[in-house]
Short mmCIF file of C-alpha atoms and ligand atoms in Angstrom, two decimals:
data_model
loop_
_atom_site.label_atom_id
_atom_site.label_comp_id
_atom_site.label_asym_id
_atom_site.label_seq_id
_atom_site.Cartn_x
_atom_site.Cartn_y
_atom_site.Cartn_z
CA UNK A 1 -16.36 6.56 -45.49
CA UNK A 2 -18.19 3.33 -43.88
CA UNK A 3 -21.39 3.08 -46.30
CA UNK A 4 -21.55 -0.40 -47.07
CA UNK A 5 -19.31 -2.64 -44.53
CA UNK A 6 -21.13 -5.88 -43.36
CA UNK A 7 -20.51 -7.55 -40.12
CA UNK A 8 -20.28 -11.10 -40.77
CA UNK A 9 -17.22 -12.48 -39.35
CA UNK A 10 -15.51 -15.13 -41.86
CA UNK A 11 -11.78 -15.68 -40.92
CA UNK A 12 -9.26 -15.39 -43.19
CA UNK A 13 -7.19 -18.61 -44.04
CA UNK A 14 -4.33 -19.32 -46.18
CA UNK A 15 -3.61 -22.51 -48.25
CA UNK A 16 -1.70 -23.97 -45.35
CA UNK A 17 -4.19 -23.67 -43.42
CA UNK A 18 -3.20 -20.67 -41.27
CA UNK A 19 -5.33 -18.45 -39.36
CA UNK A 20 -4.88 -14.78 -40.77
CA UNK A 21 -5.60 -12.70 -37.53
CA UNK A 22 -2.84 -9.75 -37.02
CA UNK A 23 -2.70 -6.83 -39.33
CA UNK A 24 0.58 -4.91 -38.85
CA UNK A 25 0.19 -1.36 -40.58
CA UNK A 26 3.07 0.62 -41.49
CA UNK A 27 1.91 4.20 -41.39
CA UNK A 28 4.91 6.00 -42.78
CA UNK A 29 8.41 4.50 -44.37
CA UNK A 30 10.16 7.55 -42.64
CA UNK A 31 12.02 7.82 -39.54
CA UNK A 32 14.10 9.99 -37.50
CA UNK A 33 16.90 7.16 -37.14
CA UNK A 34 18.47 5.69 -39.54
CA UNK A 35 19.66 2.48 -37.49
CA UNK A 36 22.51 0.20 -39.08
CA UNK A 37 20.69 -3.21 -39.78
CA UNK A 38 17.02 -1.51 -41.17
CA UNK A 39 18.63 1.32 -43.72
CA UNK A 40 21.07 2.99 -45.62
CA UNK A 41 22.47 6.11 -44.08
CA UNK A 42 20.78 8.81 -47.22
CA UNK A 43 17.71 6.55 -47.88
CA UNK A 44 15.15 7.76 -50.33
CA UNK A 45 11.79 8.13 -48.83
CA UNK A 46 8.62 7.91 -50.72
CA UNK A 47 6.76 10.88 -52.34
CA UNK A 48 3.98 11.65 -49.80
CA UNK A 49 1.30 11.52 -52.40
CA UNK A 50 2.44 7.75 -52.99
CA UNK A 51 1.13 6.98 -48.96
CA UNK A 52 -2.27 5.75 -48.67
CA UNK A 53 -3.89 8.73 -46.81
CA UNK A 54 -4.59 8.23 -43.11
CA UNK A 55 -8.28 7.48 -43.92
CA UNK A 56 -7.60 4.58 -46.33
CA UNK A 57 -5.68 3.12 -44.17
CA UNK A 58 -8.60 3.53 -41.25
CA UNK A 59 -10.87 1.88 -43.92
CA UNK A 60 -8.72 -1.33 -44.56
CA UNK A 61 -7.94 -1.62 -41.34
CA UNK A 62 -11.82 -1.76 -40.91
CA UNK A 63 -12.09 -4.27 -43.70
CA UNK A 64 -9.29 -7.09 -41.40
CA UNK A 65 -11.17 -6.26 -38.52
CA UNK A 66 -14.53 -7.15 -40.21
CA UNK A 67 -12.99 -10.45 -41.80
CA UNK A 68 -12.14 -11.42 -38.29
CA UNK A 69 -8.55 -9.57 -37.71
CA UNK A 70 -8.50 -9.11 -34.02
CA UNK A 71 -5.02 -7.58 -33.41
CA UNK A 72 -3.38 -4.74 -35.49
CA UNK A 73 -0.05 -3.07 -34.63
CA UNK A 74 1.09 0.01 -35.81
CA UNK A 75 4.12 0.39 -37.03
CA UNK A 76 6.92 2.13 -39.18
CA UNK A 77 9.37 4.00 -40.69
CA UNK A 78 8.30 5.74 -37.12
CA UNK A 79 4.53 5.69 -36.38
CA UNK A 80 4.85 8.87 -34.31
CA UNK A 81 6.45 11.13 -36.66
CA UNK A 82 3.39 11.08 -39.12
CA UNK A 83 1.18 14.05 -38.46
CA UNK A 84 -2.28 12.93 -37.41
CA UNK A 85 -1.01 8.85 -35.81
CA UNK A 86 -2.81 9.72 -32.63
CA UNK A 87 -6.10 10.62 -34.04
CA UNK A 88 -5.73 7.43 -36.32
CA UNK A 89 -4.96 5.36 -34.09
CA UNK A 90 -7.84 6.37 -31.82
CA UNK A 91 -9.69 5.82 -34.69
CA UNK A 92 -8.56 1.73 -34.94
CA UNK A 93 -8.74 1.16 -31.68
CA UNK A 94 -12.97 1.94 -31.50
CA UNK A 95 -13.12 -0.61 -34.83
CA UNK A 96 -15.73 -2.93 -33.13
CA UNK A 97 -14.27 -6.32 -33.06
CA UNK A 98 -10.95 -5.18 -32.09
CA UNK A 99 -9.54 -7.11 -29.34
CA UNK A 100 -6.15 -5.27 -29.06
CA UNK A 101 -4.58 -1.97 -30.64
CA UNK A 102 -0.45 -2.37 -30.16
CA UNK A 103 2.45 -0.29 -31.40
CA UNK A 104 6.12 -0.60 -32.00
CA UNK A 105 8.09 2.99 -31.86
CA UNK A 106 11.69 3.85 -31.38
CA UNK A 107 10.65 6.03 -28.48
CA UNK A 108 11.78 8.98 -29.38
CA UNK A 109 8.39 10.51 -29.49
CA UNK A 110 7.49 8.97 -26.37
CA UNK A 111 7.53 11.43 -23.84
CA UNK A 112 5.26 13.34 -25.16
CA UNK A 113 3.02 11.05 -26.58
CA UNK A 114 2.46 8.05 -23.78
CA UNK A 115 -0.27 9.09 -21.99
CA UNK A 116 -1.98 10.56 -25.49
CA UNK A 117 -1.20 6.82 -26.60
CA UNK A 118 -2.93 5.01 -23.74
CA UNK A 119 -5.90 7.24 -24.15
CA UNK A 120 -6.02 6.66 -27.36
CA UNK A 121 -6.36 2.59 -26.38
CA UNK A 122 -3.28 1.28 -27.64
CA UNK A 123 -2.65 -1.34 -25.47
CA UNK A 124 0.94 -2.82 -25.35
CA UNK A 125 3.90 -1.07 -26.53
CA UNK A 126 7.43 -2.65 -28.17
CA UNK A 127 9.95 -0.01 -27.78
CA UNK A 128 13.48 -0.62 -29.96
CA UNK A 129 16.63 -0.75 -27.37
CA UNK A 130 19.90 -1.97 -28.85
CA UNK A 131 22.29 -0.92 -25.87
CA UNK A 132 22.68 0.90 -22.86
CA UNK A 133 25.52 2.51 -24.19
CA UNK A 134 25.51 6.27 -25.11
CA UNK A 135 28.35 6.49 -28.00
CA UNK A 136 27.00 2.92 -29.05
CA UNK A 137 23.88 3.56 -29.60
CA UNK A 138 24.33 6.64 -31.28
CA UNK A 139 26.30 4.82 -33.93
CA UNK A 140 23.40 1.73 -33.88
CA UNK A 141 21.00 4.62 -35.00
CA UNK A 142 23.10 7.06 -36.50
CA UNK A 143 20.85 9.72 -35.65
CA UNK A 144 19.36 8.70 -31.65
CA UNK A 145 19.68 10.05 -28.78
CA UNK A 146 19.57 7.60 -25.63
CA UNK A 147 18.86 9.44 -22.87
CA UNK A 148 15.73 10.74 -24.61
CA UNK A 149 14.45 6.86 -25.72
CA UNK A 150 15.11 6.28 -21.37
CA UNK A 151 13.01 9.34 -20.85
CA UNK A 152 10.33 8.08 -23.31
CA UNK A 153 10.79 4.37 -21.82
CA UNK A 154 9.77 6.07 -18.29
CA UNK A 155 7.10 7.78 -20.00
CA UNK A 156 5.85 4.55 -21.10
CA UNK A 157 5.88 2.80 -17.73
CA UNK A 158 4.55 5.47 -15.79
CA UNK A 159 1.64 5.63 -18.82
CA UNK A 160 -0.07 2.27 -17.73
CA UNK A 161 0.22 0.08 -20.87
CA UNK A 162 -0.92 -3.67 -20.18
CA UNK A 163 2.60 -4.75 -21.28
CA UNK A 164 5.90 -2.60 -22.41
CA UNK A 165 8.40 -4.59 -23.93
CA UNK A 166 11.72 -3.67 -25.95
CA UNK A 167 12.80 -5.11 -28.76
CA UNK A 168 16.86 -5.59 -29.01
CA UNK A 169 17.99 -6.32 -32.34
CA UNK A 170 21.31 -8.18 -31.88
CA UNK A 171 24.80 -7.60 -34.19
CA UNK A 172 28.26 -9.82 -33.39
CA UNK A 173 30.84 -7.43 -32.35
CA UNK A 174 28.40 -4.59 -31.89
CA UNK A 175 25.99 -4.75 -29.05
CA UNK A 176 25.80 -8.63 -28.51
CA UNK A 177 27.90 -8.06 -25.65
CA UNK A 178 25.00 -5.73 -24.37
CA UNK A 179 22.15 -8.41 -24.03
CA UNK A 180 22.56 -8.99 -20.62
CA UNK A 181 22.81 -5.39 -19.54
CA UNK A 182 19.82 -4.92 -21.16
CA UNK A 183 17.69 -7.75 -19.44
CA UNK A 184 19.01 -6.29 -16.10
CA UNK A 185 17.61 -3.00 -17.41
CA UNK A 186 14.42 -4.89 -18.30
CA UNK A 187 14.04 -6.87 -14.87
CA UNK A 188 14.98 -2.96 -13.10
CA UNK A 189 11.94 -1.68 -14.83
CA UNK A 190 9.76 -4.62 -14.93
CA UNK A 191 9.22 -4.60 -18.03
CA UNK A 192 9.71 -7.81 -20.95
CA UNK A 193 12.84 -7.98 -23.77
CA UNK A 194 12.96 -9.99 -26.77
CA UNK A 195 16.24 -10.19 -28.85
CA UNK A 196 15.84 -10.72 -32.70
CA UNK A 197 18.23 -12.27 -35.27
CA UNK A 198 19.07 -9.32 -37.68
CA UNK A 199 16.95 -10.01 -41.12
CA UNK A 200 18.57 -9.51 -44.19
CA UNK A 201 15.88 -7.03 -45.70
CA UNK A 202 17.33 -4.29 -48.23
CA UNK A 203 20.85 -3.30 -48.96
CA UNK A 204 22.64 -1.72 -46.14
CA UNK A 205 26.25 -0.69 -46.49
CA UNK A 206 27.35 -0.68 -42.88
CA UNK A 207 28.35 -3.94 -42.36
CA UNK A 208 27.96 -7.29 -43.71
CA UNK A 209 25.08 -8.76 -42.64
CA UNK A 210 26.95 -12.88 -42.36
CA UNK A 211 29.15 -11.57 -40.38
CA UNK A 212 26.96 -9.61 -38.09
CA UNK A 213 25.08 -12.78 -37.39
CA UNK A 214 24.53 -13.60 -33.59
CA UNK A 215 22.39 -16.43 -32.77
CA UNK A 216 19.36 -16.74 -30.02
CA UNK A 217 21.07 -19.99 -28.66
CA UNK A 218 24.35 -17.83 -28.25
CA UNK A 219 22.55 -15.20 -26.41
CA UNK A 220 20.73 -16.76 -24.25
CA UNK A 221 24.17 -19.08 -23.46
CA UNK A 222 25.20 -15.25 -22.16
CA UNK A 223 21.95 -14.44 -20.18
CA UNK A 224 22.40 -18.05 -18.73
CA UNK A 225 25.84 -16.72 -16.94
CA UNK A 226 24.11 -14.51 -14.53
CA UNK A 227 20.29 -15.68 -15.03
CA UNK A 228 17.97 -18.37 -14.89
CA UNK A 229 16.02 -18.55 -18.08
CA UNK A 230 12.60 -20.74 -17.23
CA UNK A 231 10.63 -21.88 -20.31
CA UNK A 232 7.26 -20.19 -20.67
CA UNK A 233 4.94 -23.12 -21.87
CA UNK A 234 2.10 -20.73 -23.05
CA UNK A 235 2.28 -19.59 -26.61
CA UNK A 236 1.96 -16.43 -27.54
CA UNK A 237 1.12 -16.83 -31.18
CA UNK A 238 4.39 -15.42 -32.43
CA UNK A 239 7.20 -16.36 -33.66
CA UNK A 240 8.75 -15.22 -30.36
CA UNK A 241 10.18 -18.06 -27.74
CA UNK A 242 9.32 -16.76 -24.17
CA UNK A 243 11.38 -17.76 -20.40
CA UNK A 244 11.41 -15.93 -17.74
CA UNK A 245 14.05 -14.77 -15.84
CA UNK A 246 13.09 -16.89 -12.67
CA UNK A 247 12.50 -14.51 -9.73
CA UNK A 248 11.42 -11.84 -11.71
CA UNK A 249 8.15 -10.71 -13.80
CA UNK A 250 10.32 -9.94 -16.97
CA UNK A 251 10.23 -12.38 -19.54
CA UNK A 252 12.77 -12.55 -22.66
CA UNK A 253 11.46 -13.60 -26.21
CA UNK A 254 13.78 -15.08 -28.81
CA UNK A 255 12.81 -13.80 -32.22
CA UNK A 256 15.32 -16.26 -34.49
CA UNK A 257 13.97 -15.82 -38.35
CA UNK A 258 17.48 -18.15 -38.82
CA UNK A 259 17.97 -20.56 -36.25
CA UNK A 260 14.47 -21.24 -35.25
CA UNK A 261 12.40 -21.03 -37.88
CA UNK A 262 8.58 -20.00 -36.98
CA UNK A 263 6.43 -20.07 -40.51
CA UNK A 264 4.53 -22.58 -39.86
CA UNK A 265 2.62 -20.56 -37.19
CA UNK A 266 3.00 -17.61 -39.23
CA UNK A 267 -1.14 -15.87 -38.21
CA UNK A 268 0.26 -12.08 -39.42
CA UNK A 269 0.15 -9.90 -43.13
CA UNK A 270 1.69 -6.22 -43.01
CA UNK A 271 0.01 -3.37 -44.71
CA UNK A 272 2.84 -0.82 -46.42
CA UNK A 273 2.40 2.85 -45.71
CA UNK A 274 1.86 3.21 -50.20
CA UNK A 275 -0.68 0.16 -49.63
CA UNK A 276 0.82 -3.00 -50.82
CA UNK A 277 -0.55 -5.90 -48.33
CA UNK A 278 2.22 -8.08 -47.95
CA UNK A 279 1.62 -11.69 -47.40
CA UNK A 280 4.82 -12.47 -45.86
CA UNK A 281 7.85 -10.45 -44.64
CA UNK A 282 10.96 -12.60 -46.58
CA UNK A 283 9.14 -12.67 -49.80
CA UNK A 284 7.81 -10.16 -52.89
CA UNK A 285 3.98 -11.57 -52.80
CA UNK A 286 1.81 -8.52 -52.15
CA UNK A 287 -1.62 -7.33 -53.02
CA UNK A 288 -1.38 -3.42 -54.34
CA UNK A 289 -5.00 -2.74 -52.06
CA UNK A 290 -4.48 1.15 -52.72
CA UNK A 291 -4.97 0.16 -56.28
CA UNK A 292 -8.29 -1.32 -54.98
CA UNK A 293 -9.38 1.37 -52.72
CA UNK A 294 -8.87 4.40 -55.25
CA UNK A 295 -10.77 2.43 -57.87
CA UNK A 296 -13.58 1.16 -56.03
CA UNK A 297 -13.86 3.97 -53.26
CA UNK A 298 -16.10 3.07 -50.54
CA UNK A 299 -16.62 -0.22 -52.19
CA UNK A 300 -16.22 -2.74 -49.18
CA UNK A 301 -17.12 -5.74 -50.55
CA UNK A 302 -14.80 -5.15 -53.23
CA UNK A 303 -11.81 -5.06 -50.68
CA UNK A 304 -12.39 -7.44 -48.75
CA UNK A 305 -12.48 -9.91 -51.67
CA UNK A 306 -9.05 -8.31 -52.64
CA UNK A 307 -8.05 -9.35 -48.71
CA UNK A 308 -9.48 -12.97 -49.03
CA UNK A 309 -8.73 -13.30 -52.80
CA UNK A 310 -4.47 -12.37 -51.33
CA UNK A 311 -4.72 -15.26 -48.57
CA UNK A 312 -4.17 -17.71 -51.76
CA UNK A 313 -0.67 -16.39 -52.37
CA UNK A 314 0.67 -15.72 -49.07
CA UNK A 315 3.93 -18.17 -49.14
CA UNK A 316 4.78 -21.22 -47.06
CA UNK A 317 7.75 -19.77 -45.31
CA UNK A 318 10.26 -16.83 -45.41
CA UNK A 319 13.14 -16.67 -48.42
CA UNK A 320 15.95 -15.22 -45.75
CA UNK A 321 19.67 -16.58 -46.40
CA UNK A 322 22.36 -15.31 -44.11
CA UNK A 323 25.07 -15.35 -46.92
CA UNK A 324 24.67 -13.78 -50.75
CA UNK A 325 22.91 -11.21 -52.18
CA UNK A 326 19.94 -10.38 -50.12
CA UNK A 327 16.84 -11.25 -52.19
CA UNK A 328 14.48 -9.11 -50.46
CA UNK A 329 15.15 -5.55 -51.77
CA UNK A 330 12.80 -3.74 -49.23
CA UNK A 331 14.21 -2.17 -46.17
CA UNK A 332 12.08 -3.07 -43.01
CA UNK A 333 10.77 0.05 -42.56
CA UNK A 334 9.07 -0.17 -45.74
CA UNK A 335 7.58 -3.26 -44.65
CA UNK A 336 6.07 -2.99 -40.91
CA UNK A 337 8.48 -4.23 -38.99
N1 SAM B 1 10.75 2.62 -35.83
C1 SAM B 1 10.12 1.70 -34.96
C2 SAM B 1 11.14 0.93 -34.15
O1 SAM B 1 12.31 0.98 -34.47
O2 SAM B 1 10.71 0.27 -33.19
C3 SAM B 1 9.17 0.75 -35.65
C4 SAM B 1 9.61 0.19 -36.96
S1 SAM B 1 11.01 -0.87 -36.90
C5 SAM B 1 11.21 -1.28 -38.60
C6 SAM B 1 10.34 -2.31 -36.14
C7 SAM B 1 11.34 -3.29 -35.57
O3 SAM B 1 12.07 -3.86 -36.61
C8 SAM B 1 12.33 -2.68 -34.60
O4 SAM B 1 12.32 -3.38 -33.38
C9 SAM B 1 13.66 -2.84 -35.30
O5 SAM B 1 14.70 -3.02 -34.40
C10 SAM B 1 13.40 -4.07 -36.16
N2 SAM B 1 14.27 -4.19 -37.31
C11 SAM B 1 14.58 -3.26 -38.23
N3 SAM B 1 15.40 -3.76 -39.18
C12 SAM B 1 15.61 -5.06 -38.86
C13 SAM B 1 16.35 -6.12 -39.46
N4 SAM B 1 17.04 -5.96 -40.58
N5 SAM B 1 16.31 -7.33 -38.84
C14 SAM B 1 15.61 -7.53 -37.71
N6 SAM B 1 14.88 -6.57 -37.10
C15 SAM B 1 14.88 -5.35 -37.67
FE1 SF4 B 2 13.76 3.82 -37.81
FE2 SF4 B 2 12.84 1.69 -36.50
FE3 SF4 B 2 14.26 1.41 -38.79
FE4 SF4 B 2 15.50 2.24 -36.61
S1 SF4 B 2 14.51 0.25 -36.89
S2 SF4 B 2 15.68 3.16 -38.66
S3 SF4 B 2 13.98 3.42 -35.62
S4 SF4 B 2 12.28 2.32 -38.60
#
């Protein structure tokens, strides 16, 4: 499905003049956990003829990469549950122009499917870690099982990827007492940690999400008790704030959507699993592009003007308030987390 793609290499800006140059691509909206801050406990999936097939998805992805899109992450619901995410992603990862294949997974797949992974040439791997805590993490996800996400974490490590990182997403009086357990777990494995601000995307029921707030500067006032935190002056182009723990190769990023706002650097648009593109992750502005590929199929030039024609809404800076009705109505795995 490739007939008429063209390899010039125009880069895709928006109106603030922001480099577009990371695709994230959700590949399913399910998951097998149903963790506390992303959904409701009985969500509603969508109908699986409403997902853009596997192949559409291979073909957009082709369309970033060719409008100079040099990172894409896959992403969830839980990449590894949908049938044929291997193959795919083997597929992205030989897109010439391609630079780096990553993927974020709550490692429950992962024992089985690390070495596959690497093969496949995915390079770095996030893997989501709220605790160390057996009973508390079971009640984080509702549905996990920890020792199985340590097996898969193993898995991981002993797999090769360039970097494995986990991604901690912190609650007040639920696991922000757990941060520094987990960056000793981190610095034990070598391996990096970022903690991120909960986001206030879709209704959840569990708790409310003010109160839940935790801030970066609060956690890393904890780490500080029992670690030096040195300031990493390199950027890494997201909105993540890196130290590292001096001593040690493990380096903690602050993801802080509230008290460190990163827009302005914003260089990333998400691709749902039914094929919306959306232009930012705390607004509505989207692009339907499965509307595009099903009407124009095998139409390149057609998409990509769809892609360049959506830079000219993507939106100055996220819409996320801590208090009041959320007003993003789209759980993030629906979005690409
Ligand atoms: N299922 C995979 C996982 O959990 O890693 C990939 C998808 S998940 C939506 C991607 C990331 O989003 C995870 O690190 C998760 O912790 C984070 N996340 C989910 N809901 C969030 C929220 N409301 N605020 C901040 N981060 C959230
Ligand atoms: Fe699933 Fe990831 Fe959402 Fe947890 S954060 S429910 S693992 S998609």
């Amino acid at each position: 499905m490739r007939p008429d793609s063209n390899t010039s290499v125009p880069s895709l800006i928006d109106r603030f003049g922001r480099s577009i140059n990371y695709l994230r691509i959700s590949i399913t909206d399910r998951c097998d956990f149903r963790c506390v801050y992303c959904m409701s406990e009985n969500m509603t999936f969508l109908p699986r003829a409403q997902l853009l097939t596997l192949e559409e998805m291979l073909w957009i992805a082709q369309a970033f990469v060719e409008l100079g899109v040099s990172k894409i992450r896959i992403t969830g619901g839980e990449p590894l549950i949908r049938r044929g995410a291997l193959p795919f992603m083997r597929q992205v990862g030989l897109l010439p122009g391609l630079n780096e294949l990553v993927m974020t997974t709550n490692g429950s797949q992962l024992s089985e499917s690390a070495v596959e992974l690497r093969a496949a040439g995915v390079k770095r791997i996030n893997i989501s870690l709220d605790t160390l805590d057996p009973r508390r993490f079971r009640e984080i996800t509702r549905t996990g099982d920890l020792p199985r996400v340590l097996n898969g974490i193993d898995a991981a490590i002993a797999a090769g990827f360039e970097r494995v990182k986990l991604n901690a997403v912190v609650l007040k009086n639920r696991n922000h007492e757990d941060a520094t357990e987990l960056a000793a777990f981190a610095v034990e494995k070598k391996i990096d940690i970022s903690f991120i601000e909960e986001m206030p995307l879709g209704n959840i029921i569990d708790h409310d999400r003010s109160q839940s707030y935790y801030s970066s500067d609060e956690i890393r006032r904890d780490l500080n008790r029992r670690f030096m935190l040195l300031p990493v002056t390199e950027s890494s182009g997201g909105p993540a704030r890196y130290f590292r723990i001096a001593g040690t190769v493990t380096r903690i990023g602050f993801i802080s959507p509230h008290s460190h706002n990163f827009c302005g650097d914003c260089n990333r648009v998400r691709l749902t699993s039914e094929g919306r593109l959306l232009l930012c992750l705390g607004n509505e502005h989207s692009v339907d592009l499965k509307r595009v590929v099903r009407s124009h199929p095998g139409n390149m030039e057609k998409l990509k003007g769809a892609i360049v024609g959506a830079m000219k809404i993507k939106p100055e800076r996220h819409l996320f308030e801590l208090t009041g009705q959320p007003v993003i109505f789209r759980h993030m795995n629906a979005s690409g987390g």
